[in-house]
PDB file of C-alpha atoms in Angstrom:
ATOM      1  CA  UNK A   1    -139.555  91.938-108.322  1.00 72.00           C
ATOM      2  CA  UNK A   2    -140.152  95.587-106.488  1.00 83.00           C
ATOM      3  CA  UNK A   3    -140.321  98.343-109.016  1.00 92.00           C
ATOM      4  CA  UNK A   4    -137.703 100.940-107.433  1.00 97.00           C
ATOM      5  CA  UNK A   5    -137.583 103.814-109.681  1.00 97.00           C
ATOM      6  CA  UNK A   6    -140.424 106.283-109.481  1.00 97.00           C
ATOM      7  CA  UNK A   7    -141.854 105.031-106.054  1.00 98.00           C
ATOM      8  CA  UNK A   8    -141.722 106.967-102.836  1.00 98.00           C
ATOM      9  CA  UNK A   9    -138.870 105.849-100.101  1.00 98.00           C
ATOM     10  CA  UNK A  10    -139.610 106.236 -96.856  1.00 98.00           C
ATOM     11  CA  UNK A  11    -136.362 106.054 -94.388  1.00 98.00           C
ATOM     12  CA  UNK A  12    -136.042 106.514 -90.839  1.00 98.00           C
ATOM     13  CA  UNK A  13    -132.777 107.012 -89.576  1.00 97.00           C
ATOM     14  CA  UNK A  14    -131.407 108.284 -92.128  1.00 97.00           C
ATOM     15  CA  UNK A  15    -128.882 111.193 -91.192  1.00 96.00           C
ATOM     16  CA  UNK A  16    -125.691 108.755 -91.122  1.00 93.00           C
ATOM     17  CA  UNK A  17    -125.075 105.133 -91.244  1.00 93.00           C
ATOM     18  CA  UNK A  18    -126.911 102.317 -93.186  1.00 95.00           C
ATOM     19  CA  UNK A  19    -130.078 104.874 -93.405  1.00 97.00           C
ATOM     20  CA  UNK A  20    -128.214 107.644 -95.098  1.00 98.00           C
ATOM     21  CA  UNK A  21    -126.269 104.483 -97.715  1.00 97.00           C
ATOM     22  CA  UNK A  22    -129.490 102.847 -98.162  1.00 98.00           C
ATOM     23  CA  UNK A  23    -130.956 106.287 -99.374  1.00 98.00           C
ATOM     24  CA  UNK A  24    -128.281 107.653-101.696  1.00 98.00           C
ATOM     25  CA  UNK A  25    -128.459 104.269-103.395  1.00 98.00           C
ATOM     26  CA  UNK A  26    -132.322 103.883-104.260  1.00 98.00           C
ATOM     27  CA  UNK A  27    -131.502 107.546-105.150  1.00 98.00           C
ATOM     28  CA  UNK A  28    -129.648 105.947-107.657  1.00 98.00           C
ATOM     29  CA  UNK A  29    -132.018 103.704-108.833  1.00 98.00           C
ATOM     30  CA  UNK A  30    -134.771 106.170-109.370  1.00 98.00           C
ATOM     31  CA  UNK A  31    -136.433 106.395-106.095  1.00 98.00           C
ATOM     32  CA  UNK A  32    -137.837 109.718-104.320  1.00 98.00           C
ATOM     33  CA  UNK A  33    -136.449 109.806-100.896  1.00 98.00           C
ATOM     34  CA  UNK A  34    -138.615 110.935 -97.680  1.00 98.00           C
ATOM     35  CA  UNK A  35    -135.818 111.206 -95.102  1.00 98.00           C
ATOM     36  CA  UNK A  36    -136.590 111.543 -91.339  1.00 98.00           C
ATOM     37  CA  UNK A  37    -134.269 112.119 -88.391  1.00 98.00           C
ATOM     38  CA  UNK A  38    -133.917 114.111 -85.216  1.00 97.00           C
ATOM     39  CA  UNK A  39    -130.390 115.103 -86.719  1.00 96.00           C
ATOM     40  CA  UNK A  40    -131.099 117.722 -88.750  1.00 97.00           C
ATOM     41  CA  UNK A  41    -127.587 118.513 -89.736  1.00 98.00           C
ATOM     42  CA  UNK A  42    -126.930 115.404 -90.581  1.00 97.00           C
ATOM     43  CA  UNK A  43    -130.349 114.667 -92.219  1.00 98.00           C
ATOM     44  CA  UNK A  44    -129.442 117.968 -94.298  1.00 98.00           C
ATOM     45  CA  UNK A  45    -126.017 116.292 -95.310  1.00 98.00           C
ATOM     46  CA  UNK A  46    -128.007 113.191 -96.483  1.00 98.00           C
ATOM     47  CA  UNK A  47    -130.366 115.427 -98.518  1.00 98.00           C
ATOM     48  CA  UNK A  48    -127.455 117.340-100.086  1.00 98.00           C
ATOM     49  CA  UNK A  49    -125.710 114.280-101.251  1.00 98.00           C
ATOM     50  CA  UNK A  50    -129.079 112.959-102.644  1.00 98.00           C
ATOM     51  CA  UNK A  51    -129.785 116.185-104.430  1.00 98.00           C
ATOM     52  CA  UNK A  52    -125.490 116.030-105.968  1.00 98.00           C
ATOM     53  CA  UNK A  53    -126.207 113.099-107.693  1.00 98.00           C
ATOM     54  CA  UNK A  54    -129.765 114.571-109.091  1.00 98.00           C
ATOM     55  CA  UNK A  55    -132.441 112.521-106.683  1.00 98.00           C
ATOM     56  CA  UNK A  56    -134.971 113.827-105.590  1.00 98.00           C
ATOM     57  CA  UNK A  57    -135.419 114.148-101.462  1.00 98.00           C
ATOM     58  CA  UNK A  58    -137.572 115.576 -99.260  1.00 98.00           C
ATOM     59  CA  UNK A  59    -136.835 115.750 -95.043  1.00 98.00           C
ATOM     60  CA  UNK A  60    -138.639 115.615 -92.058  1.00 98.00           C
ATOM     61  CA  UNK A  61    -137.462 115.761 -88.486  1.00 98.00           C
ATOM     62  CA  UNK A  62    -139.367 112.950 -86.565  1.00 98.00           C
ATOM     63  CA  UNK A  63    -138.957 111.221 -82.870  1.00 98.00           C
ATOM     64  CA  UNK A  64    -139.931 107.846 -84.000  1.00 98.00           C
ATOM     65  CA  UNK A  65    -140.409 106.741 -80.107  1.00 98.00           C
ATOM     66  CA  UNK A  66    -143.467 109.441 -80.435  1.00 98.00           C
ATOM     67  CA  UNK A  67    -146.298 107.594 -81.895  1.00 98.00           C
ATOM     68  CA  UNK A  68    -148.495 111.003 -82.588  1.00 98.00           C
ATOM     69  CA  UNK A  69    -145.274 112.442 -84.879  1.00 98.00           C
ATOM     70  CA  UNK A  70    -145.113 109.004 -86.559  1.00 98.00           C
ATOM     71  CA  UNK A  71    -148.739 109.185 -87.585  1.00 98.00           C
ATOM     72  CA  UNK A  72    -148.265 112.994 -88.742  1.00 98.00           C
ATOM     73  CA  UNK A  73    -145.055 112.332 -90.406  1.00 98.00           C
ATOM     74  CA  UNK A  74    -147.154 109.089 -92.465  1.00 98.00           C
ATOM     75  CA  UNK A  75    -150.070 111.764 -92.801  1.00 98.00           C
ATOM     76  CA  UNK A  76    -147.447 114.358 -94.801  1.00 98.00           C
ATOM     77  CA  UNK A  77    -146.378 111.795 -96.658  1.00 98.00           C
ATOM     78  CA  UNK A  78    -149.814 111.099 -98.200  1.00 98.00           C
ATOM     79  CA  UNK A  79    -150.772 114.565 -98.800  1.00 98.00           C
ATOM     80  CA  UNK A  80    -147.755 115.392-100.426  1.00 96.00           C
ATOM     81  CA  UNK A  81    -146.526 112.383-102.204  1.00 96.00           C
ATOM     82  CA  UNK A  82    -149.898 110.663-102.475  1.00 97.00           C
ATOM     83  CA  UNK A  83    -148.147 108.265-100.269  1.00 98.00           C
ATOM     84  CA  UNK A  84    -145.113 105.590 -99.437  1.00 98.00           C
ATOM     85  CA  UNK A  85    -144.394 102.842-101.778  1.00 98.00           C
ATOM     86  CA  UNK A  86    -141.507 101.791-100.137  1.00 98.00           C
ATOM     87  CA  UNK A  87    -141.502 102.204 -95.995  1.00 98.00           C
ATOM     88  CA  UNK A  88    -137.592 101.373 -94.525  1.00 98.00           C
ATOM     89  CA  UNK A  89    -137.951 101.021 -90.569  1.00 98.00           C
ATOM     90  CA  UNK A  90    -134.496 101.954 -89.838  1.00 97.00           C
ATOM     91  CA  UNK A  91    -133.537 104.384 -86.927  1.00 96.00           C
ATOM     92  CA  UNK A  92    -132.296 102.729 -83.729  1.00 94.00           C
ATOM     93  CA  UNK A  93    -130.080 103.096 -80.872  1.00 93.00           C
ATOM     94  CA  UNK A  94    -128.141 100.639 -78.477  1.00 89.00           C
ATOM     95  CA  UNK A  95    -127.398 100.357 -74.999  1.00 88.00           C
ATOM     96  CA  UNK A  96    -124.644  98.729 -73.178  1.00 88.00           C
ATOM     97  CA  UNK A  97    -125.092  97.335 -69.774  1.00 90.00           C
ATOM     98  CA  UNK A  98    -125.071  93.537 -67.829  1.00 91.00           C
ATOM     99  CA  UNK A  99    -128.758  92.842 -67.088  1.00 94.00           C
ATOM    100  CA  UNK A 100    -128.019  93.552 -63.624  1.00 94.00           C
ATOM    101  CA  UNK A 101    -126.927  96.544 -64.167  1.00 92.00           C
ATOM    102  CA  UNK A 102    -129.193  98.263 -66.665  1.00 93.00           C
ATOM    103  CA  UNK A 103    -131.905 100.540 -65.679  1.00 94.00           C
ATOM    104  CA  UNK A 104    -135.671 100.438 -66.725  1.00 96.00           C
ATOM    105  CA  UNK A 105    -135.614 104.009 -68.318  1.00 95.00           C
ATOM    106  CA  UNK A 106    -132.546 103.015 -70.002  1.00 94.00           C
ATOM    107  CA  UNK A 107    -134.215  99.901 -71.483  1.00 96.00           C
ATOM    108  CA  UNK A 108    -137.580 101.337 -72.454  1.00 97.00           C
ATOM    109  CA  UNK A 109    -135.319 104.388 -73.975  1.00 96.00           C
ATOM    110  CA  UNK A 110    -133.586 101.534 -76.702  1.00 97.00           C
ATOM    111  CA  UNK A 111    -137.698  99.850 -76.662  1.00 98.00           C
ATOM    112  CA  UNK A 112    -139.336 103.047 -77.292  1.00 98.00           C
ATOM    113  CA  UNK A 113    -136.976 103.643 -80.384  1.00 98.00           C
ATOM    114  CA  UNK A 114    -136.075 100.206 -81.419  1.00 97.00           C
ATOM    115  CA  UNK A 115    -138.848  98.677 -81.624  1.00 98.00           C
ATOM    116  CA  UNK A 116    -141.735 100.916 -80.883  1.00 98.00           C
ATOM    117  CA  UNK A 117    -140.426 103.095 -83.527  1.00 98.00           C
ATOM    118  CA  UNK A 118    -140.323  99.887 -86.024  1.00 98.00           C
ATOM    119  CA  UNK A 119    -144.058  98.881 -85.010  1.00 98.00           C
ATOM    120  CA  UNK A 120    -145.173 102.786 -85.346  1.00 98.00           C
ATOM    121  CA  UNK A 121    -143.464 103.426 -88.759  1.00 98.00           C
ATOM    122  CA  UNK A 122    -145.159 100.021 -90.117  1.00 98.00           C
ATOM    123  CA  UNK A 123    -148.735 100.423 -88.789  1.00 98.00           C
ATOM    124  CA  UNK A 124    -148.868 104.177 -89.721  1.00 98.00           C
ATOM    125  CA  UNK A 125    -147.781 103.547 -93.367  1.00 98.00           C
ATOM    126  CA  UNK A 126    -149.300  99.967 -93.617  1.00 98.00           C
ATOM    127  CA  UNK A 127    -152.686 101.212 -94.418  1.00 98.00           C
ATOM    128  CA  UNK A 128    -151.380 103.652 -97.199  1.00 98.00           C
ATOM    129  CA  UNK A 129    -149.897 100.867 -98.405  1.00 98.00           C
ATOM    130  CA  UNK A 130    -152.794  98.509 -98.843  1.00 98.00           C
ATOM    131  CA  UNK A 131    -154.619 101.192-100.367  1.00 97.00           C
ATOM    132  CA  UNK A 132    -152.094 101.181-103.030  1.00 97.00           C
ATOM    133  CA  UNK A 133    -152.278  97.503-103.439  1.00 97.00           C
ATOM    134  CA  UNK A 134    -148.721  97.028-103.483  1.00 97.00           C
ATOM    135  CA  UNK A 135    -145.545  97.721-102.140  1.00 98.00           C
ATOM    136  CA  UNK A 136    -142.418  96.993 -99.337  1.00 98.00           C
ATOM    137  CA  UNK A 137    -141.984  97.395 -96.168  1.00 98.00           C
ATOM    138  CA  UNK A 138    -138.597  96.424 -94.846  1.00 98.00           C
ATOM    139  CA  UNK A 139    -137.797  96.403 -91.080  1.00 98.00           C
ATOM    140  CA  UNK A 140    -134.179  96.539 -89.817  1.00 98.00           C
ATOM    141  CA  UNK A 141    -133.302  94.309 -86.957  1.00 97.00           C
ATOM    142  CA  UNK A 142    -129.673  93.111 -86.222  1.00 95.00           C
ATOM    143  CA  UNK A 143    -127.397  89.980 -86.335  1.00 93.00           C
ATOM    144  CA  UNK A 144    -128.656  90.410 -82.339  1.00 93.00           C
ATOM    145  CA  UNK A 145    -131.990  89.547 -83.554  1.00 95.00           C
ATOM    146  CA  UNK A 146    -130.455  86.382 -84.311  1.00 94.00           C
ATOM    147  CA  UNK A 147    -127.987  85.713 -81.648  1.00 92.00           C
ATOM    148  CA  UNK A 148    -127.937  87.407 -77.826  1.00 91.00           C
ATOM    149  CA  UNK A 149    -124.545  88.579 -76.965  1.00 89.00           C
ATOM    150  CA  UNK A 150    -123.281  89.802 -73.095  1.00 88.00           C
ATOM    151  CA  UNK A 151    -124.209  93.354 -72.307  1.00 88.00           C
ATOM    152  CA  UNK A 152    -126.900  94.114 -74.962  1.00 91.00           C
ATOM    153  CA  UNK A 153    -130.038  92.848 -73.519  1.00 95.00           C
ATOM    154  CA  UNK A 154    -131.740  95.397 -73.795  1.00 96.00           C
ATOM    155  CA  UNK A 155    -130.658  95.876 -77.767  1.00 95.00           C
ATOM    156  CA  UNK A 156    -130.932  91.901 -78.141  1.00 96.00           C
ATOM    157  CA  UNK A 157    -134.595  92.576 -77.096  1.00 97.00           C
ATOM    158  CA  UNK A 158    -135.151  94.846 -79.335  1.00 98.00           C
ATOM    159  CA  UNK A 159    -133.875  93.789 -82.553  1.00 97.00           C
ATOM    160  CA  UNK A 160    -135.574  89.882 -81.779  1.00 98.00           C
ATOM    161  CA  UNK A 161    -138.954  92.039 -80.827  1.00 98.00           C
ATOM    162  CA  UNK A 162    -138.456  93.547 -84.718  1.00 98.00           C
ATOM    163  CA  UNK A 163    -137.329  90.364 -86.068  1.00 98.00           C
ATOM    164  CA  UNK A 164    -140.925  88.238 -84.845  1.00 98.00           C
ATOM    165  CA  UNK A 165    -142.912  91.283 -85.815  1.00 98.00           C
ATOM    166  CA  UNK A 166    -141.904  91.242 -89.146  1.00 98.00           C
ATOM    167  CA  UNK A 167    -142.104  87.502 -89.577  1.00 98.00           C
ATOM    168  CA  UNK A 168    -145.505  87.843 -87.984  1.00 98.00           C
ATOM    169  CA  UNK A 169    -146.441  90.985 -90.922  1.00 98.00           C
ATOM    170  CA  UNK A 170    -144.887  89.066 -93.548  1.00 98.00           C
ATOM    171  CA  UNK A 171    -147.044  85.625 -93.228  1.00 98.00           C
ATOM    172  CA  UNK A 172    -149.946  87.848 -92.388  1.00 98.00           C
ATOM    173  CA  UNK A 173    -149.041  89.620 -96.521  1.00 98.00           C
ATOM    174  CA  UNK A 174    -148.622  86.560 -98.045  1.00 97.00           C
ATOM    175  CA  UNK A 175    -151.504  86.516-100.855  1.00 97.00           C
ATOM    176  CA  UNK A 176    -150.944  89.834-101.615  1.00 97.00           C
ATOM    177  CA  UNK A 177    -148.524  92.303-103.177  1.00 97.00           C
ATOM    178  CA  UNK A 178    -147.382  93.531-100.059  1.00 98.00           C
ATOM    179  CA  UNK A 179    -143.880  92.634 -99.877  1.00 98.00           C
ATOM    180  CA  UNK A 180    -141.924  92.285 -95.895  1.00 98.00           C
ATOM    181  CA  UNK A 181    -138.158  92.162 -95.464  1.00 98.00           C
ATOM    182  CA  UNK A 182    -136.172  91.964 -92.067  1.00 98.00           C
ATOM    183  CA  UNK A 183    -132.502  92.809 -92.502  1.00 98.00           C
ATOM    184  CA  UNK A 184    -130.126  91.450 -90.363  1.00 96.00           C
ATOM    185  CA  UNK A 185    -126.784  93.518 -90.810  1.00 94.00           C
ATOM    186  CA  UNK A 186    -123.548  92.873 -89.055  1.00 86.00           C
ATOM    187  CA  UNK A 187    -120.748  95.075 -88.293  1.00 81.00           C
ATOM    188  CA  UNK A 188    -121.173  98.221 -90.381  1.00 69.00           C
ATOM    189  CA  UNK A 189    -119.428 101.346 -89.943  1.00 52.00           C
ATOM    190  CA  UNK A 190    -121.580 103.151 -88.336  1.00 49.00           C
ATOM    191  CA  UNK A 191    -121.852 106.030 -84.883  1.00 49.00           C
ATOM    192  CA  UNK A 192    -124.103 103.543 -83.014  1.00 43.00           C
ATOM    193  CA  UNK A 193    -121.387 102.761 -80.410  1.00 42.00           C
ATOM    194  CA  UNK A 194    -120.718 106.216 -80.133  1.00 44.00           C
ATOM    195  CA  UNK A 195    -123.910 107.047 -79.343  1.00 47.00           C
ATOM    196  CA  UNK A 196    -124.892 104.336 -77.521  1.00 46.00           C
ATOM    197  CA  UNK A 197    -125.746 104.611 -73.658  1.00 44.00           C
ATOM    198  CA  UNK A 198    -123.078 103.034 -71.281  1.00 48.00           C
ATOM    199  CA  UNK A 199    -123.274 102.664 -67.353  1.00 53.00           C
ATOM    200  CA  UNK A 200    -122.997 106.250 -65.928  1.00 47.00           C
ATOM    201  CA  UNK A 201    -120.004 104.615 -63.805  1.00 44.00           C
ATOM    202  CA  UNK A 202    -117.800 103.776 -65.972  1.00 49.00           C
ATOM    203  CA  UNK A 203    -118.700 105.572 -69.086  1.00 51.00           C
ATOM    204  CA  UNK A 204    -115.544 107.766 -70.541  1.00 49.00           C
ATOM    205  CA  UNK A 205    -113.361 104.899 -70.415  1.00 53.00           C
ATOM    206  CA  UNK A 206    -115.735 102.230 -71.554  1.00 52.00           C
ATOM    207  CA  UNK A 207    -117.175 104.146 -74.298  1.00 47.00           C
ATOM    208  CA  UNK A 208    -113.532 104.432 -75.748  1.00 49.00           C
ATOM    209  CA  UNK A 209    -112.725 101.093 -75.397  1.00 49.00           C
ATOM    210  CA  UNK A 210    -115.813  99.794 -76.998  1.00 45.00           C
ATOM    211  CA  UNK A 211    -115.796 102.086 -80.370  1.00 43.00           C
ATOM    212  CA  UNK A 212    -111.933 101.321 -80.106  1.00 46.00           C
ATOM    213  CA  UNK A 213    -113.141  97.596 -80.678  1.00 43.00           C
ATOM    214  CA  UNK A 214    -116.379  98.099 -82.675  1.00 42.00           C
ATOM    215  CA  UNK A 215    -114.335 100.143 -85.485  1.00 45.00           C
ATOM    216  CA  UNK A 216    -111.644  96.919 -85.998  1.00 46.00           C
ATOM    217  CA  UNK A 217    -114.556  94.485 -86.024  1.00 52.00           C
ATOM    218  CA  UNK A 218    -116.860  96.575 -88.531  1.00 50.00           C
ATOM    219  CA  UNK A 219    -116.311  95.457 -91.962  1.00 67.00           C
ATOM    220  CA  UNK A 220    -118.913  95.997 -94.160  1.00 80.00           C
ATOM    221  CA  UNK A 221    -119.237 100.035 -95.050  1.00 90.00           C
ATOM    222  CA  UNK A 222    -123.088 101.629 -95.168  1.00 91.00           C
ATOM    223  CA  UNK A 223    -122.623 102.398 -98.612  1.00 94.00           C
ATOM    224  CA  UNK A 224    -122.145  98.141 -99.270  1.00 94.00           C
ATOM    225  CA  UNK A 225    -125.016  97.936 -96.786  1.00 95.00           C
ATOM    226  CA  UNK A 226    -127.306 100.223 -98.784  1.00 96.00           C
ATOM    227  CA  UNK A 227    -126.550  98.050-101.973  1.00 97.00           C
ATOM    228  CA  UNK A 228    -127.345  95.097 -99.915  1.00 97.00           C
ATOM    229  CA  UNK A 229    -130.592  96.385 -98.867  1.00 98.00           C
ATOM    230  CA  UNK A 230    -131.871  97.622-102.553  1.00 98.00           C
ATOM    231  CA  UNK A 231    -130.819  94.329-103.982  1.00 98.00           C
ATOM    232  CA  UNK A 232    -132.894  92.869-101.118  1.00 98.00           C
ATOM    233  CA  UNK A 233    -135.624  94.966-101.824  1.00 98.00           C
ATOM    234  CA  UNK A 234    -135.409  94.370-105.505  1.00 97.00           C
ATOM    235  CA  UNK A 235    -135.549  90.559-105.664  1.00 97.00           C
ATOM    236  CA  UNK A 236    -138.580  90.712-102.425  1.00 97.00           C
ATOM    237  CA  UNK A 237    -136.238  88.468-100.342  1.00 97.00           C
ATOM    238  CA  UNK A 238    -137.627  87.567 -96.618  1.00 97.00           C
ATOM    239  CA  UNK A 239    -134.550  87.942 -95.154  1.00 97.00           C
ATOM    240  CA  UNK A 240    -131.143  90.371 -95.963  1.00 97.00           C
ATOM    241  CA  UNK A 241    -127.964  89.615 -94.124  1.00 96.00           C
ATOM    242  CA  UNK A 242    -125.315  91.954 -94.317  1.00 94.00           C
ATOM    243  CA  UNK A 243    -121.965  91.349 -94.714  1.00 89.00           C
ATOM    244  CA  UNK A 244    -120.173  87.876 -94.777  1.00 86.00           C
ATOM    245  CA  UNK A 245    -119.986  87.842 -90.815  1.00 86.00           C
ATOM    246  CA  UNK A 246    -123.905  88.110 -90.650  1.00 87.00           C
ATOM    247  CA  UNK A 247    -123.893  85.218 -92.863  1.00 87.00           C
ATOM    248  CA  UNK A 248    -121.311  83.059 -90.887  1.00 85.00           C
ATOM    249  CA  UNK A 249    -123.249  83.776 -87.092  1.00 86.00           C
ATOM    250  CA  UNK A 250    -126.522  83.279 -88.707  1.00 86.00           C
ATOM    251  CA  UNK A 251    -125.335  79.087 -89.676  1.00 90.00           C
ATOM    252  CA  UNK A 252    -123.496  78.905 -86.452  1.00 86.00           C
ATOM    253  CA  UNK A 253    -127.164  79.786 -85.056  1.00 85.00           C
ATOM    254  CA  UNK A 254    -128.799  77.215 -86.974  1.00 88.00           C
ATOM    255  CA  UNK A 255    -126.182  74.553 -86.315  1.00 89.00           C
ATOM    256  CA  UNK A 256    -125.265  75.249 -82.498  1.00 86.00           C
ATOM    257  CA  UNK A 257    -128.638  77.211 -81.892  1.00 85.00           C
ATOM    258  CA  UNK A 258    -128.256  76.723 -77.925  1.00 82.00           C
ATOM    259  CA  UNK A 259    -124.475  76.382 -77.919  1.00 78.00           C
ATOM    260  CA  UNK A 260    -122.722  79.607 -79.881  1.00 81.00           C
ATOM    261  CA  UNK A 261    -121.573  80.931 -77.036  1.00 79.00           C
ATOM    262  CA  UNK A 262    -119.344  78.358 -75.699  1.00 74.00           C
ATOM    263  CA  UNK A 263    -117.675  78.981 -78.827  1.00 73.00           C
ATOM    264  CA  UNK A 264    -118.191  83.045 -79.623  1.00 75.00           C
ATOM    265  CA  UNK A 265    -117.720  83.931 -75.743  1.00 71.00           C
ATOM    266  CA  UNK A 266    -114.987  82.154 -74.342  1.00 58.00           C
ATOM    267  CA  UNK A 267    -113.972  84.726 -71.766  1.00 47.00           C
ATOM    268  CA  UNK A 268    -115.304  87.505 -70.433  1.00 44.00           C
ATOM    269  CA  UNK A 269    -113.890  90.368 -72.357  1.00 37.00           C
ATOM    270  CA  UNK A 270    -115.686  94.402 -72.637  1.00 41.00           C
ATOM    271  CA  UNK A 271    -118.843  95.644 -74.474  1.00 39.00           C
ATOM    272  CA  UNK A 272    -119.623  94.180 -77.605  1.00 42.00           C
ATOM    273  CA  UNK A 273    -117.955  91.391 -76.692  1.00 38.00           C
ATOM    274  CA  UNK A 274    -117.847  88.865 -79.673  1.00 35.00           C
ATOM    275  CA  UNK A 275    -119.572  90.384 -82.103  1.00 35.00           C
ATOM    276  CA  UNK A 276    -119.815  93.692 -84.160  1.00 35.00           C
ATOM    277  CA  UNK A 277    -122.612  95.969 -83.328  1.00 35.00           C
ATOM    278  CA  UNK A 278    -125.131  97.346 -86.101  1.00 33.00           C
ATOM    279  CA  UNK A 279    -127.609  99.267 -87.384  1.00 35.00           C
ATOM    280  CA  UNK A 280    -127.881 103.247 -86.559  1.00 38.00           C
ATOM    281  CA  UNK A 281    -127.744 105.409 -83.819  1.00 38.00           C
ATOM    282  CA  UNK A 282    -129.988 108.233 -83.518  1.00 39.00           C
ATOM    283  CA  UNK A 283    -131.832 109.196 -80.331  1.00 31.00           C
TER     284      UNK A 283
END
């Protein structure tokens, strides 16, 4: 079992979404939060509800897509909380677009967050970590790191990039008291559609449209998600799926792992076609 109370939380992505539920619910449990955004209004709204419930929260602003603020932001950490104990790789973004329609700048914009962001975050705070001799590190990649869905290639990229990286981290732990978690959440109420990028072209209508759909298919709320992840965290599990429709695409993976689609995308319908988007949006 992780030890919760007392340690030192550190969240990306945390001004909204899963990252802000995930926070106010280890602030529950004991933990000090170390926030970090590039929304500092929102980051501040995090912090205040923290701080209501007596927690105890500390925020940064941070670009995780810059490597050198990473590496400060990790440094601030250990000179002012001797540390993380617990590191929560969680801000991300999407983007919507066919393949042959997506730009490079907009696909190394969702890389350079996504998933350079995740691999920053874990090798900054890694070694503080291991000098410890203990603690969690808990990467958060998508049910599109299990499934590829039409239009998110660039996001499908992503979130499998995070979801073999932290496999790869986790084997490379084993033997030691370094726990590694990937969670896999499905649709959770969150801005990411909102936020995402769309094709210039068509944007104002398609952007309606999709968060039109995305808000009917999200189920699962980020306060339930934010359970789901300190339960996780708790028990050291590998894996955390989110919601019951993570659950039911990740068996349809197993059982029709080349085949889904024939039954998930039967005709060619808008963004997000299929399937609920996750995670968080923050650029």
């Amino acid at each position: 079992m992780t030890e919760i109370s007392g340690k030192t939380v550190v969240i990306t992505g945390a001004a909204s979404g899963i990252g802000r539920g995930t926070a106010i619910e280890l602030a529950k449990r004991g933990a000090r939060l170390a926030i970090s955004d590039l929304d500092r209004a929102g980051l501040a709204e995090t912090a205040k509800r923290i701080e209501a419930i007596g927690g105890k929260v500390s925020t940064y602003l941070v670009d995780v897509a810059d490597r050198d603020a990473v590496y400060a932001f990790a440094q601030e950490i250990e000179s002012a909380h001797g540390g993380a104990d617990i590191v929560i790789n969680n801000a991300g973004v999407a983007q919507i677009a066919r393949v042959d329609e997506l730009s490079y700048e907009d696909f190394e914009w969702v890389m350079n967050i996504d998933f350079w962001g995740m691999v920053y975050g874990t090798k900054a705070f890694l070694p503080q970590i291991q000098k410890k001799g203990e603690g969690h590190i808990v990467n958060v990649s998508s049910i599109f790191g299990i499934i590829s869905v039409p239009s998110q290639a660039a996001y499908n990229s992503a979130k499998f990039a995070i979801r073999g990286f932290t496999e790869a981290l986790r084997h490379e732990m084993k033997g030691t008291r370094i726990n590694v978690s990937c969670v896999h959440p499905g649709g959770i109420k969150t801005n990411i559609v909102r936020n995402a990028r769309f094709l210039q072209s068509t944007q104002a209508t398609v952007r309606e449209e999709a968060a039109s759909g995305f808000d009917k298919l999200a189920r699962t709320t980020p306060e339930k998600a934010g359970e789901t992840i300190a339960n996780g965290i708790a028990k050291n599990k590998a894996r955390i799926l989110i919601g019951t429709d993570a659950k039911i695409i990740d068996l349809l993976q197993r059982i029709l792992p080349s085949s889904y689609g024939k039954i998930m995308f039967r005709r060619e319908i808008g963004p997000l076609s299929g399937a609920a988007e996750t995670g968080e949006a923050k650029a």
